[in-house]
Tab-separated table of N, CA, C and O in Angstrom:
chain	number	residue	atom	x	y	z
A	1	MET	N	17.146	-9.214	-17.845
A	1	MET	CA	17.514	-9.710	-16.462
A	1	MET	C	18.049	-8.532	-15.684
A	1	MET	O	17.798	-8.422	-14.478
A	2	ASN	N	18.779	-7.654	-16.287
A	2	ASN	CA	19.431	-6.489	-15.525
A	2	ASN	C	18.320	-5.532	-14.932
A	2	ASN	O	18.472	-5.042	-13.944
A	3	ASN	N	17.162	-5.345	-15.826
A	3	ASN	CA	16.259	-4.528	-15.374
A	3	ASN	C	15.461	-4.947	-14.127
A	3	ASN	O	15.024	-4.206	-13.200
A	4	LYS	N	15.325	-6.331	-14.039
A	4	LYS	CA	14.679	-6.951	-12.854
A	4	LYS	C	15.462	-6.819	-11.605
A	4	LYS	O	14.970	-6.432	-10.513
A	5	ILE	N	16.834	-6.867	-11.724
A	5	ILE	CA	17.736	-6.666	-10.616
A	5	ILE	C	17.627	-5.269	-10.119
A	5	ILE	O	17.467	-4.923	-9.003
A	6	ILE	N	17.689	-4.233	-11.082
A	6	ILE	CA	17.466	-2.831	-10.695
A	6	ILE	C	16.258	-2.626	-10.118
A	6	ILE	O	16.091	-1.849	-9.120
A	7	GLY	N	15.082	-3.161	-10.679
A	7	GLY	CA	13.748	-2.939	-10.157
A	7	GLY	C	13.640	-3.523	-8.653
A	7	GLY	O	13.083	-2.826	-7.809
A	8	ILE	N	14.111	-4.675	-8.449
A	8	ILE	CA	14.104	-5.303	-7.099
A	8	ILE	C	14.805	-4.396	-6.124
A	8	ILE	O	14.416	-4.224	-4.991
A	9	THR	N	16.058	-3.959	-6.487
A	9	THR	CA	16.842	-3.203	-5.629
A	9	THR	C	16.093	-1.867	-5.386
A	9	THR	O	16.088	-1.412	-4.176
A	10	LEU	N	15.515	-1.207	-6.371
A	10	LEU	CA	14.739	-0.005	-6.101
A	10	LEU	C	13.519	-0.270	-5.142
A	10	LEU	O	13.224	0.664	-4.349
A	11	ILE	N	12.934	-1.329	-5.415
A	11	ILE	CA	11.725	-1.661	-4.437
A	11	ILE	C	12.397	-1.744	-2.848
A	11	ILE	O	11.696	-1.278	-1.935
A	12	ILE	N	13.398	-2.490	-2.767
A	12	ILE	CA	13.951	-2.668	-1.455
A	12	ILE	C	14.363	-1.369	-0.846
A	12	ILE	O	14.022	-0.998	0.307
A	13	VAL	N	15.157	-0.553	-1.634
A	13	VAL	CA	15.501	0.754	-1.154
A	13	VAL	C	14.395	1.621	-0.924
A	13	VAL	O	14.407	2.446	0.161
A	14	GLY	N	13.359	1.649	-1.707
A	14	GLY	CA	12.227	2.447	-1.603
A	14	GLY	C	11.340	2.157	-0.332
A	14	GLY	O	10.971	3.030	0.424
A	15	VAL	N	11.220	0.853	0.046
A	15	VAL	CA	10.605	0.549	1.189
A	15	VAL	C	11.409	0.949	2.426
A	15	VAL	O	10.883	1.354	3.394
A	16	ALA	N	12.669	0.699	2.422
A	16	ALA	CA	13.550	1.126	3.504
A	16	ALA	C	13.450	2.618	3.704
A	16	ALA	O	13.451	3.195	4.891
A	17	LEU	N	13.498	3.381	2.671
A	17	LEU	CA	13.323	4.895	2.687
A	17	LEU	C	11.915	5.360	3.346
A	17	LEU	O	11.887	6.218	4.165
A	18	ALA	N	10.934	4.742	2.886
A	18	ALA	CA	9.635	5.054	3.390
A	18	ALA	C	9.476	4.694	4.863
A	18	ALA	O	8.973	5.465	5.640
A	19	ILE	N	10.052	3.592	5.322
A	19	ILE	CA	10.047	3.250	6.708
A	19	ILE	C	10.945	4.258	7.587
A	19	ILE	O	10.532	4.669	8.657
A	20	TRP	N	12.058	4.609	7.005
A	20	TRP	CA	12.895	5.601	7.614
A	20	TRP	C	12.198	6.924	7.785
A	20	TRP	O	12.129	7.512	8.911
A	21	GLY	N	11.546	7.276	6.722
A	21	GLY	CA	10.797	8.655	6.730
A	21	GLY	C	9.634	8.497	7.831
A	21	GLY	O	9.434	9.501	8.516
A	22	TYR	N	8.929	7.450	7.883
A	22	TYR	CA	7.842	7.288	8.820
A	22	TYR	C	8.436	7.291	10.367
A	22	TYR	O	7.831	7.803	11.139
A	23	ASN	N	9.631	6.635	10.474
A	23	ASN	CA	10.157	6.718	11.815
A	23	ASN	C	10.673	8.017	12.269
A	23	ASN	O	10.349	8.418	13.435
A	24	ILE	N	11.072	8.764	11.312
A	24	ILE	CA	11.407	10.232	11.639
A	24	ILE	C	10.135	10.967	11.979
A	24	ILE	O	10.085	11.706	13.034
A	25	TYR	N	9.010	10.916	11.135
A	25	TYR	CA	7.700	11.388	11.306
A	25	TYR	C	7.134	11.145	12.663
A	25	TYR	O	6.576	11.933	13.287
A	26	ASP	N	7.374	9.868	13.035
A	26	ASP	CA	6.665	9.454	14.376
A	26	ASP	C	7.536	9.586	15.588
A	26	ASP	O	7.205	9.118	16.708
A	27	SER	N	8.790	10.154	15.474
A	27	SER	CA	9.700	10.309	16.586
A	27	SER	C	9.129	11.241	17.593
A	27	SER	O	8.337	12.058	17.364
A	28	ALA	N	9.578	11.157	18.799
A	28	ALA	CA	9.146	12.132	19.889
A	28	ALA	C	9.541	13.541	19.590
A	28	ALA	O	8.668	14.350	19.777
A	29	SER	N	10.664	13.830	19.086
A	29	SER	CA	11.016	15.155	18.788
A	29	SER	C	10.184	15.829	17.673
A	29	SER	O	9.785	16.905	17.779
A	30	ALA	N	9.878	14.933	16.636
A	30	ALA	CA	9.008	15.460	15.597
A	30	ALA	C	7.621	15.710	16.090
A	30	ALA	O	6.935	16.586	15.705
A	31	GLN	N	7.055	14.865	16.971
A	31	GLN	CA	5.767	15.019	17.517
A	31	GLN	C	5.722	16.332	18.370
A	31	GLN	O	4.834	17.094	18.265
A	32	LEU	N	6.735	16.556	19.119
A	32	LEU	CA	6.809	17.821	19.890
A	32	LEU	C	6.867	19.021	19.046
A	32	LEU	O	6.177	20.040	19.181
A	33	THR	N	7.661	18.982	17.918
A	33	THR	CA	7.756	20.057	16.991
A	33	THR	C	6.439	20.313	16.282
A	33	THR	O	5.976	21.433	16.234
A	34	ARG	N	5.684	19.265	15.830
A	34	ARG	CA	4.446	19.402	15.230
A	34	ARG	C	3.405	19.990	16.255
A	34	ARG	O	2.606	20.803	15.819
A	35	THR	N	3.545	19.659	17.558
A	35	THR	CA	2.614	20.194	18.521
A	35	THR	C	2.836	21.660	18.717
A	35	THR	O	1.944	22.418	18.806
A	36	LEU	N	4.067	22.034	18.817
A	36	LEU	CA	4.338	23.358	19.110
A	36	LEU	C	4.386	24.272	17.861
A	36	LEU	O	3.818	25.460	18.034
A	37	SER	N	4.861	23.877	16.758
A	37	SER	CA	4.893	24.823	15.585
A	37	SER	C	3.959	24.421	14.416
A	37	SER	O	3.766	25.126	13.490
A	38	GLY	N	3.623	23.075	14.382
A	38	GLY	CA	2.866	22.581	13.253
A	38	GLY	C	3.698	22.156	12.118
A	38	GLY	O	3.107	21.750	11.129
A	39	ASP	N	5.003	22.240	12.187
A	39	ASP	CA	5.856	21.859	11.100
A	39	ASP	C	6.227	20.375	11.227
A	39	ASP	O	6.473	19.837	12.301
A	40	THR	N	6.366	19.785	10.071
A	40	THR	CA	6.872	18.385	9.991
A	40	THR	C	8.286	18.453	9.441
A	40	THR	O	8.619	19.169	8.506
A	41	PRO	N	9.284	17.634	9.929
A	41	PRO	CA	10.607	17.602	9.427
A	41	PRO	C	10.680	17.338	7.996
A	41	PRO	O	10.013	16.317	7.572
A	42	ILE	N	11.446	18.113	7.249
A	42	ILE	CA	11.618	17.774	5.870
A	42	ILE	C	12.162	16.460	5.507
A	42	ILE	O	11.881	15.829	4.549
A	43	GLU	N	13.080	15.944	6.459
A	43	GLU	CA	13.501	14.564	6.205
A	43	GLU	C	12.523	13.489	6.193
A	43	GLU	O	12.611	12.569	5.509
A	44	ALA	N	11.467	13.713	7.080
A	44	ALA	CA	10.370	12.756	7.022
A	44	ALA	C	9.613	12.726	5.732
A	44	ALA	O	9.378	11.620	5.159
A	45	TRP	N	9.339	13.897	5.198
A	45	TRP	CA	8.655	14.007	3.847
A	45	TRP	C	9.466	13.459	2.756
A	45	TRP	O	8.951	12.688	1.866
A	46	ALA	N	10.751	13.731	2.846
A	46	ALA	CA	11.617	13.349	1.780
A	46	ALA	C	11.788	11.807	1.771
A	46	ALA	O	11.808	11.135	0.655
A	47	GLY	N	11.901	11.181	2.914
A	47	GLY	CA	12.022	9.778	2.977
A	47	GLY	C	10.767	9.038	2.610
A	47	GLY	O	10.847	8.142	1.824
A	48	MET	N	9.615	9.588	2.990
A	48	MET	CA	8.393	8.835	2.677
A	48	MET	C	8.052	9.134	1.075
A	48	MET	O	7.721	8.175	0.409
A	49	ILE	N	8.155	10.310	0.601
A	49	ILE	CA	7.926	10.460	-0.793
A	49	ILE	C	8.995	9.898	-1.720
A	49	ILE	O	8.619	9.266	-2.698
A	50	GLY	N	10.207	9.987	-1.372
A	50	GLY	CA	11.277	9.337	-2.063
A	50	GLY	C	11.096	7.787	-2.126
A	50	GLY	O	11.365	7.203	-3.163
A	51	GLY	N	10.788	7.253	-1.018
A	51	GLY	CA	10.493	5.813	-0.894
A	51	GLY	C	9.348	5.348	-1.868
A	51	GLY	O	9.499	4.361	-2.580
A	52	VAL	N	8.286	6.125	-1.911
A	52	VAL	CA	7.115	5.742	-2.757
A	52	VAL	C	7.620	5.804	-4.178
A	52	VAL	O	7.232	4.929	-5.046
A	53	ILE	N	8.292	6.966	-4.503
A	53	ILE	CA	8.751	7.106	-5.883
A	53	ILE	C	9.690	5.958	-6.312
A	53	ILE	O	9.576	5.406	-7.381
A	54	ALA	N	10.576	5.625	-5.433
A	54	ALA	CA	11.503	4.517	-5.837
A	54	ALA	C	10.815	3.152	-5.970
A	54	ALA	O	11.109	2.376	-6.817
A	55	VAL	N	9.737	2.878	-5.095
A	55	VAL	CA	8.965	1.646	-5.244
A	55	VAL	C	8.184	1.596	-6.567
A	55	VAL	O	8.173	0.540	-7.267
A	56	VAL	N	7.637	2.799	-6.956
A	56	VAL	CA	6.875	2.738	-8.129
A	56	VAL	C	7.787	2.572	-9.350
A	56	VAL	O	7.435	1.761	-10.301
A	57	ILE	N	8.932	3.190	-9.321
A	57	ILE	CA	9.962	2.962	-10.465
A	57	ILE	C	10.382	1.633	-10.473
A	57	ILE	O	10.506	1.038	-11.483
A	58	GLY	N	10.584	1.001	-9.243
A	58	GLY	CA	11.087	-0.445	-9.222
A	58	GLY	C	10.007	-1.328	-9.819
A	58	GLY	O	10.356	-2.323	-10.442
A	59	ILE	N	8.749	-1.077	-9.488
A	59	ILE	CA	7.642	-1.920	-10.031
A	59	ILE	C	7.678	-1.850	-11.463
A	59	ILE	O	7.391	-2.900	-12.165
A	60	THR	N	7.810	-0.659	-11.976
A	60	THR	CA	7.672	-0.573	-13.509
A	60	THR	C	8.926	-1.322	-14.222
A	60	THR	O	8.826	-1.765	-15.248
A	61	ARG	N	10.056	-1.336	-13.438
A	61	ARG	CA	11.244	-2.024	-14.059
A	61	ARG	C	11.074	-3.461	-13.992
A	61	ARG	O	11.623	-4.167	-14.889
A	62	VAL	N	10.411	-4.046	-13.017
A	62	VAL	CA	10.261	-5.428	-12.808
A	62	VAL	C	9.361	-6.045	-13.874
A	62	VAL	O	9.481	-7.183	-14.305
A	63	LYS	N	8.308	-5.326	-14.208
A	63	LYS	CA	7.317	-5.850	-15.283
A	63	LYS	C	7.967	-6.031	-16.630
A	63	LYS	O	8.842	-5.627	-17.068
């Protein structure tokens, strides 16, 4: 039962992180930076990748 609670929590946190990372990636300042220099903010990558990792770990815990 404890693993399922941890898994569900990780899935929720992972989805929130991925959405947060995408919001940073899609923000106006990030778009301007990508246009001018071609760089993407590291916070965007960290949020999206961290979110996906948390969701994958959460799914393995729920099973």
